[in-house]
Short mmCIF file of C-alpha atoms (C1' of nucleotides) and ligand atoms in Angstrom, two decimals:
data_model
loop_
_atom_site.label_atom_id
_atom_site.label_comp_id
_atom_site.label_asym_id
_atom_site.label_seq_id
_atom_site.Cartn_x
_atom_site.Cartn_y
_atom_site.Cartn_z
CA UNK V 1267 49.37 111.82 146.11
CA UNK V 1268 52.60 111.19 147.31
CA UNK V 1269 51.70 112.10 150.61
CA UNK V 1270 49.31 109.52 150.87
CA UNK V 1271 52.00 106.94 149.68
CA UNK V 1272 54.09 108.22 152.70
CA UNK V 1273 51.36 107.37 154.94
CA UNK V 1274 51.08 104.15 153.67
CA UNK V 1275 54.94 103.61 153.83
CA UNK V 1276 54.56 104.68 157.66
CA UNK V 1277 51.62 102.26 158.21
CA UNK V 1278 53.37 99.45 157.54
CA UNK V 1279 56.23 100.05 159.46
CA UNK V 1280 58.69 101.38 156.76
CA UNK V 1281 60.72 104.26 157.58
CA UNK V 1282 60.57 107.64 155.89
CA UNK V 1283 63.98 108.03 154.52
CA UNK V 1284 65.58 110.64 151.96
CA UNK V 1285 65.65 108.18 149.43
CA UNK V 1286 62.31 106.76 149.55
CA UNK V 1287 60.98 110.22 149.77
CA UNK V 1288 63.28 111.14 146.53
CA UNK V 1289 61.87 107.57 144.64
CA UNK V 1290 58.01 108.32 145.59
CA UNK V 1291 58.12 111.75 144.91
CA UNK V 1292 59.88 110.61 140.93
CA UNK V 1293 57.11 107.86 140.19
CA UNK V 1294 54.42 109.39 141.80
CA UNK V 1295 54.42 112.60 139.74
CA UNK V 1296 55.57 111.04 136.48
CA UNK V 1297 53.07 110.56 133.38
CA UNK V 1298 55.74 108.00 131.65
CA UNK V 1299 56.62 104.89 133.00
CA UNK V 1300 60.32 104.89 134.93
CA UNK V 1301 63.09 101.76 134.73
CA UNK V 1302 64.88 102.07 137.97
CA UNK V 1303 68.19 103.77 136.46
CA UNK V 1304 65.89 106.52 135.27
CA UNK V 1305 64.54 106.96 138.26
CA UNK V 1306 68.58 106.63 139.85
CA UNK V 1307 69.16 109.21 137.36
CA UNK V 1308 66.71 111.22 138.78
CA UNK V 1309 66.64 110.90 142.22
CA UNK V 1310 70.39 112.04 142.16
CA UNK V 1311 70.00 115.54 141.46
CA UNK V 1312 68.13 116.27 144.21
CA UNK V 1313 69.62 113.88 146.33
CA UNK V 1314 73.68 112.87 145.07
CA UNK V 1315 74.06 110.71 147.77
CA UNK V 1316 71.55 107.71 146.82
CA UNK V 1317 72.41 104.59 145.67
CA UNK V 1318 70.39 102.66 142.70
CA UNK V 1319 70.62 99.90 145.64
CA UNK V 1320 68.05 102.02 147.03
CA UNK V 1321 66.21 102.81 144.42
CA UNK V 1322 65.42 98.90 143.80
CA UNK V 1323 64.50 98.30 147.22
CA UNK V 1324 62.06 100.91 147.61
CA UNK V 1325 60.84 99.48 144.24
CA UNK V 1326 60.06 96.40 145.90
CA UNK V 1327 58.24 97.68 148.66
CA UNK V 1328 56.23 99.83 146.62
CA UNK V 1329 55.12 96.94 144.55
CA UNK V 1330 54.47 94.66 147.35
CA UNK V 1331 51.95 97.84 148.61
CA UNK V 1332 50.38 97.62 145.34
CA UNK V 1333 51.19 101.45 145.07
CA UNK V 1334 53.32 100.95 141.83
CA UNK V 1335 52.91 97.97 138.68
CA UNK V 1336 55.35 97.16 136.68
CA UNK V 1337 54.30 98.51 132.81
CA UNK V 1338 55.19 95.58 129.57
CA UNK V 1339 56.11 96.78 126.45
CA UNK V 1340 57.63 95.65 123.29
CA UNK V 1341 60.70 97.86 124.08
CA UNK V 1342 60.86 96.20 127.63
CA UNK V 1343 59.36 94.93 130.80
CA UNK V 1344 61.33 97.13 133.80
CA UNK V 1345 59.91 100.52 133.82
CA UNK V 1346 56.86 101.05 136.61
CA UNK V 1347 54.78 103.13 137.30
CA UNK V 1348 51.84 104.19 139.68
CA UNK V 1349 49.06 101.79 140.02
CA UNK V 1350 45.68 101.94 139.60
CA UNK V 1351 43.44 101.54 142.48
CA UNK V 1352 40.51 99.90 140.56
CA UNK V 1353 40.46 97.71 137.18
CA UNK V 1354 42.06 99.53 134.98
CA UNK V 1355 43.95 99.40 131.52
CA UNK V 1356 46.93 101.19 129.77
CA UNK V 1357 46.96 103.51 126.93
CA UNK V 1358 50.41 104.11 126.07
CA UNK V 1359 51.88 106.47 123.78
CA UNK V 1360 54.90 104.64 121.45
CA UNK V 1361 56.69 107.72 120.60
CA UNK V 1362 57.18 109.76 123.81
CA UNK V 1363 56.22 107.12 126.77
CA UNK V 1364 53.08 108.56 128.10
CA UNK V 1365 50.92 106.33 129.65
CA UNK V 1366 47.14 106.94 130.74
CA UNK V 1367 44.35 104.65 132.36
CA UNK V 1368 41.44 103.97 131.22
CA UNK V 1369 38.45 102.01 132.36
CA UNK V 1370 35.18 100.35 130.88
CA UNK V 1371 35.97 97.22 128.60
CA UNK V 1372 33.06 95.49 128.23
CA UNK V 1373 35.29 91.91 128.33
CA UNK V 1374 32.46 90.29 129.92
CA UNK V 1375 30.79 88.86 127.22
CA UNK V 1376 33.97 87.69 125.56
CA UNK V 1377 35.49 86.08 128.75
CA UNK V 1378 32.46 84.18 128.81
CA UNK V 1379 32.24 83.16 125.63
CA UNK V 1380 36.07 81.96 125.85
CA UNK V 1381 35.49 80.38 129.14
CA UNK V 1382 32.78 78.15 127.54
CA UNK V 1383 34.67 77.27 124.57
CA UNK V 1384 37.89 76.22 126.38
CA UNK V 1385 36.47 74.83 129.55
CA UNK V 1386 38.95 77.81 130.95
CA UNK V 1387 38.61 79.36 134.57
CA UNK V 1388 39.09 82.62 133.54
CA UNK V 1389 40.17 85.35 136.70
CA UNK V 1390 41.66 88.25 135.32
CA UNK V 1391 43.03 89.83 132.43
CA UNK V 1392 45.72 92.23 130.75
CA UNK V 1393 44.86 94.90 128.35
CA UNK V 1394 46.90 97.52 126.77
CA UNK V 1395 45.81 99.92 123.48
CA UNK V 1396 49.50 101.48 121.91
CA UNK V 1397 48.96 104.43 119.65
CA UNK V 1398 50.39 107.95 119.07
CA UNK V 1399 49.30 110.62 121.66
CA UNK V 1400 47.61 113.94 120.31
CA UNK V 1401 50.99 116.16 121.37
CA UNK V 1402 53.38 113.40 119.44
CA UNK V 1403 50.43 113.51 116.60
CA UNK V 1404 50.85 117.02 116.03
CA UNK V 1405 54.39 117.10 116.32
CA UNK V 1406 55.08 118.60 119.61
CA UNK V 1407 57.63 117.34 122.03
CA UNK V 1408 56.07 115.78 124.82
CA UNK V 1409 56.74 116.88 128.75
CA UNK V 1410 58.79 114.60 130.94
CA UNK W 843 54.19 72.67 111.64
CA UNK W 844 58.45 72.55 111.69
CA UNK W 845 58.85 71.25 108.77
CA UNK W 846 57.88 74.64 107.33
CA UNK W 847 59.82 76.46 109.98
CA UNK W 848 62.84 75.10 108.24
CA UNK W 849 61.36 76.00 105.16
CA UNK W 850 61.39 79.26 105.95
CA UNK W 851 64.87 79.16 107.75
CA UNK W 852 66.40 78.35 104.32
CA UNK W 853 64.36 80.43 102.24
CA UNK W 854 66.14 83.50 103.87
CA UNK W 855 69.42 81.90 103.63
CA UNK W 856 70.03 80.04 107.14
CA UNK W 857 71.52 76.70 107.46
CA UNK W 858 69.93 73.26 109.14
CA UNK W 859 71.85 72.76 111.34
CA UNK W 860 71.24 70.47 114.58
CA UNK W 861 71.17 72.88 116.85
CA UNK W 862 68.68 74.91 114.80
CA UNK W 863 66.70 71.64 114.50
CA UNK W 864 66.60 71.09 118.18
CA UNK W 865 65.33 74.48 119.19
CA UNK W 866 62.50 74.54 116.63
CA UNK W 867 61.23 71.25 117.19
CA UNK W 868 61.39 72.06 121.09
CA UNK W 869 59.13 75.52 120.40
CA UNK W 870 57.14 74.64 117.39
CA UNK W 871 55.67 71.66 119.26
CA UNK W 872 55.21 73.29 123.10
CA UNK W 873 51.60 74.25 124.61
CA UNK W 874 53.27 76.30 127.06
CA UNK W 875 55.72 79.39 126.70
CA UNK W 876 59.31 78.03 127.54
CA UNK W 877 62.77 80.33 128.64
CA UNK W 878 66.16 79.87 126.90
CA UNK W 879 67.10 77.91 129.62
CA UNK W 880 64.10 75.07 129.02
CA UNK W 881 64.47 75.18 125.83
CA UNK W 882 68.47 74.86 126.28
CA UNK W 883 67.75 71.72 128.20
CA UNK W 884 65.32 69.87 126.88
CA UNK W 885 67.67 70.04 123.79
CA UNK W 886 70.66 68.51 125.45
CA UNK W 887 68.63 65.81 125.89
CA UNK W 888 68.56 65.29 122.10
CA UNK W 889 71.78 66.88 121.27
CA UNK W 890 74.31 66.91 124.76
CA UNK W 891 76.91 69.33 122.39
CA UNK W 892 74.74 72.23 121.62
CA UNK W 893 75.47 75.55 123.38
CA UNK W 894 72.78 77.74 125.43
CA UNK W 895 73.99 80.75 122.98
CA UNK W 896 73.15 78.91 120.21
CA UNK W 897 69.40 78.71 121.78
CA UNK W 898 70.02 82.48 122.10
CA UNK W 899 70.40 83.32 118.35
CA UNK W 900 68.57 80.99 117.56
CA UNK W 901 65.07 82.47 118.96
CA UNK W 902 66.85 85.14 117.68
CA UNK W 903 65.93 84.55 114.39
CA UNK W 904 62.89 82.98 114.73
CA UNK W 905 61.69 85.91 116.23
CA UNK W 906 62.55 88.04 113.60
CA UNK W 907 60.77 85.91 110.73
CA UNK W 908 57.48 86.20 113.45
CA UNK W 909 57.44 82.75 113.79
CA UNK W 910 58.28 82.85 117.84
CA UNK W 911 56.69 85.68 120.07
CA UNK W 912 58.03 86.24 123.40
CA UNK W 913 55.27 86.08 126.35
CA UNK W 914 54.52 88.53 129.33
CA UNK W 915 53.62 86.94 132.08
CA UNK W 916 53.35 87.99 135.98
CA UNK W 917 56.17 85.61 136.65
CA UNK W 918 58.60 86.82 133.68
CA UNK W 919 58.91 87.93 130.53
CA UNK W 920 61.58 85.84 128.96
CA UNK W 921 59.56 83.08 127.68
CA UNK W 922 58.53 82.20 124.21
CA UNK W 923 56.03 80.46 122.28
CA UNK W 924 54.75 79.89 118.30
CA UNK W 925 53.22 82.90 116.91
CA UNK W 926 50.22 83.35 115.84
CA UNK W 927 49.98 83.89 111.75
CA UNK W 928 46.81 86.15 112.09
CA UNK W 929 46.02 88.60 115.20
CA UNK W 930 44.74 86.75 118.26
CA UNK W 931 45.22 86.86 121.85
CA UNK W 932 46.59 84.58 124.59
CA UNK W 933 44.24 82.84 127.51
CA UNK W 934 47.01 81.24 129.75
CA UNK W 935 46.95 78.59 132.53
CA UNK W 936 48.14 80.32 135.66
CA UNK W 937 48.48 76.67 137.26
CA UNK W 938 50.36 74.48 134.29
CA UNK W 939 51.64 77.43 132.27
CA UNK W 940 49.68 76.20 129.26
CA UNK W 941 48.74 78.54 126.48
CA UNK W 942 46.19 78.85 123.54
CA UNK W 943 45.51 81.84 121.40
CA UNK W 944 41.83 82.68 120.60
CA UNK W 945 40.28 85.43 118.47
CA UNK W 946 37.09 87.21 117.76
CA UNK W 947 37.78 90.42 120.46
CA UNK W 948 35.89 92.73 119.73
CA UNK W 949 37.29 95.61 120.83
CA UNK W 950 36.22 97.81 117.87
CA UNK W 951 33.96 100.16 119.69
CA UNK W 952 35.75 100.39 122.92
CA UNK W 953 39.28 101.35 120.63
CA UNK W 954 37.44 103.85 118.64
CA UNK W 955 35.62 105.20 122.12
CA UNK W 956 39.28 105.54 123.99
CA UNK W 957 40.71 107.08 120.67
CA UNK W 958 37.70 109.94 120.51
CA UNK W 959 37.79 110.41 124.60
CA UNK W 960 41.90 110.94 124.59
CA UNK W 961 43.09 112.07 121.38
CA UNK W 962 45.28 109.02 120.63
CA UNK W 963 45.45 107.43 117.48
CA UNK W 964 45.54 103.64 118.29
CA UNK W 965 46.82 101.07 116.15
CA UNK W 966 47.62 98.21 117.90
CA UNK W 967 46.52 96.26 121.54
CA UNK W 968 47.86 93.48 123.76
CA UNK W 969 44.70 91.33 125.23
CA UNK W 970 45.79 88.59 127.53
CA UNK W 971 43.37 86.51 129.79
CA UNK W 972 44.57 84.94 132.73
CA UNK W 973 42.83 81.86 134.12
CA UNK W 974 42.99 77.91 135.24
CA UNK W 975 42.56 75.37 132.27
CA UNK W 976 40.33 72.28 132.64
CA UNK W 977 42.77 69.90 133.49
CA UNK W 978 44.01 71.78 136.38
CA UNK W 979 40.59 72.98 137.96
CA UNK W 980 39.94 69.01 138.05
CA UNK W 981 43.36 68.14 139.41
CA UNK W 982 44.90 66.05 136.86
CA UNK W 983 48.40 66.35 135.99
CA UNK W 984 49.39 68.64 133.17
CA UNK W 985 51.10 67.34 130.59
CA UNK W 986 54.74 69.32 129.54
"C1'" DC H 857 84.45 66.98 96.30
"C1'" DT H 858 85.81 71.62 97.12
"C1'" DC H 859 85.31 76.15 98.48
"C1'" DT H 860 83.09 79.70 100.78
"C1'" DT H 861 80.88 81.48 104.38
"C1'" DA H 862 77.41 80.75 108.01
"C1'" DT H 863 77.34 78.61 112.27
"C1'" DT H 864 79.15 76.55 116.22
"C1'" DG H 865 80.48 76.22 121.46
"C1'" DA H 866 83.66 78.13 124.94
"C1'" DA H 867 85.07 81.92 127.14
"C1'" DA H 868 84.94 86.63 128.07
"C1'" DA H 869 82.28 90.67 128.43
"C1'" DC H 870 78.40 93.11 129.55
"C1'" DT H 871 74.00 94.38 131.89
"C1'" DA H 872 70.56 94.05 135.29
"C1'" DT H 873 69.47 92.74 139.79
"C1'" DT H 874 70.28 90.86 144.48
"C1'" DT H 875 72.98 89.92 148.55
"C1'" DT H 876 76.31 90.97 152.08
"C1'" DC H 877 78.03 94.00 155.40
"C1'" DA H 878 79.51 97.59 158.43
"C1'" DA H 879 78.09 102.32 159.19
"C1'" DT H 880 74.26 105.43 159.70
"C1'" DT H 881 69.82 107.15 160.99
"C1'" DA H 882 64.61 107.17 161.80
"C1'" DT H 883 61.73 106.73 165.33
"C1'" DA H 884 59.61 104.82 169.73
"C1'" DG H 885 59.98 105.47 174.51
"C1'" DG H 886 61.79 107.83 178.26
"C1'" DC Q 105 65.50 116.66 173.94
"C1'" DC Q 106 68.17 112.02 174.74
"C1'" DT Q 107 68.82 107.12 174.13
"C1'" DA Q 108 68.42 102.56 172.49
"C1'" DT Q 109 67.27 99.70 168.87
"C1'" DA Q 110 66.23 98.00 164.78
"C1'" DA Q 111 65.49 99.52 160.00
"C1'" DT Q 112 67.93 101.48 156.34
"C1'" DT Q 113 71.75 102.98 153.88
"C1'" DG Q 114 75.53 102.88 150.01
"C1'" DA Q 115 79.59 100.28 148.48
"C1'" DA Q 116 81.19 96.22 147.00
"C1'" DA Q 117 80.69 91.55 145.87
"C1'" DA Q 118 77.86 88.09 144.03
"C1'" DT Q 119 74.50 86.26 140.95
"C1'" DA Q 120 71.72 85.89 136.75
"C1'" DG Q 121 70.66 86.68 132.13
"C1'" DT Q 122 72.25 87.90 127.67
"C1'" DT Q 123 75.56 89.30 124.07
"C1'" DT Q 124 80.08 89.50 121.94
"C1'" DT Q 125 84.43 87.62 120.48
"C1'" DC Q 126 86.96 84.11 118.39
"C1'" DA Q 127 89.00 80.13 116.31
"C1'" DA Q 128 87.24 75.73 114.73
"C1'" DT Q 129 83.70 73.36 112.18
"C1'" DA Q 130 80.33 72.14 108.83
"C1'" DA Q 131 76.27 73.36 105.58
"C1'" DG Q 132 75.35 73.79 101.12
"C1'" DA Q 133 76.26 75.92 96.37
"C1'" DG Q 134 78.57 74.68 92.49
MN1 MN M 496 39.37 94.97 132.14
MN1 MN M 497 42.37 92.01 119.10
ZN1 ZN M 498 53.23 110.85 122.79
ZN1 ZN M 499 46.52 74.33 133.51
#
DNA sequence: CTCTTATTGAAAACTATTTTCAATTATAGG
DNA sequence: CCTATAATTGAAAATAGTTTTCAATAAGAG
């Protein structure tokens, strides 16, 4: 996956630097969502040299690529992860951070019937299920 | 609709004060989510002495007695806006920034579907639609 | 009216993020 | 390989948002 991301990085001009390579490889392999000092945190032991300058930079370019999305949660708005390439929505686990995506709401109906009701344009939409993952259920720590 | 914010104020042993006053009668009467900083000045315009910190603690507080609920948005996540008593979900104006809560999801069968397929146990969910409101898809002015 | 204690605004502190800048380095072209 | 050039870097400074500290004030119980 990550190698793909590189390629993207490349096709749009962007260099292929030690840090970017150290920020992609942390988001791109992570099940959790990462805040940028996380990912710092991170990205320093294999690399001691980077900055968290860095680390918010290639942030922003990842976004722009649509190869990362920023995640929302009560706790906080600043952690990202990997983006989905289709329609998708979060599962997220409130006791250890793991996030999945899933697909098929059947909104359709509903958006319609809102869209009628409020005289609304309605163009996209956010959803997000919280619950306990099976691991955290059973009482097993969860991976990083 | 204030009136019984300050009801509630006092009834867990806060004080009227003006600058309370201000910031409730700012929120409890807004369509559209508003930051510290809006709130902060459209109370000076009332009250030229309060203090942005005392908008601060004040949401503060208001959050914590679920009256307030802070909104995510694409743009931000600092605003605020009244909560809603029962559950419901947000349809925002991408255009004017307005907001209205509706109900009847019914997610029911999709929850219980992503719950079997993954092993979570899911007890809560965030549903936001996105959209333009009447007034803006026929170009009037929104009203603040 | 008085007393107590919550609340206030200003200022300082703290945290997160962005900008500035001179030094470094990836990479295109030779 | 080398070289030239422009992108990228990390440190430091700047900015923005929020919280804490503090002495002065004022709400509200009695
Ligand atoms: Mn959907
Ligand atoms: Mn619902
Ligand atoms: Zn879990
Ligand atoms: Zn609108």
């Amino acid at each position: 996956m990550h190698q793909d991301w590189f390629t993207t990085l490349a096709q749009y001009g962007y260099r292929l630097t030690g840090s970017r390579k150290a920020v992609v490889e942390i988001i791109s392999s992570s099940t959790q969502a990462l805040t940028p000092i996380e990912i710092y945190e991170r990205a320093r032991k294999v690399n001691d040299e980077i900055g968290l300058v860095s680390v918010y930079r290639t942030l922003e370019k990842l976004e722009e690529l649509k190869l990362i999305q920023r995640v929302h949660q009560p706790a906080g708005c600043q952690a990202f992860m990997v983006a989905s390439r289709e329609h998708q929505h979060l599962l997220l686990c409130s006791q250890c951070g793991e996030i999945r995506f899933f697909e098929g709401d059947d909104l359709g109906s509903l958006i319609h019937t809102i869209a009628k009701k409020t005289g609304f344009e309605i163009n996209d939409h956010w959803l997000q299920l919280f619950g306990v993952c099976q691991k955290c259920k059973t009482g097993q720590e969860a991976g990083a």
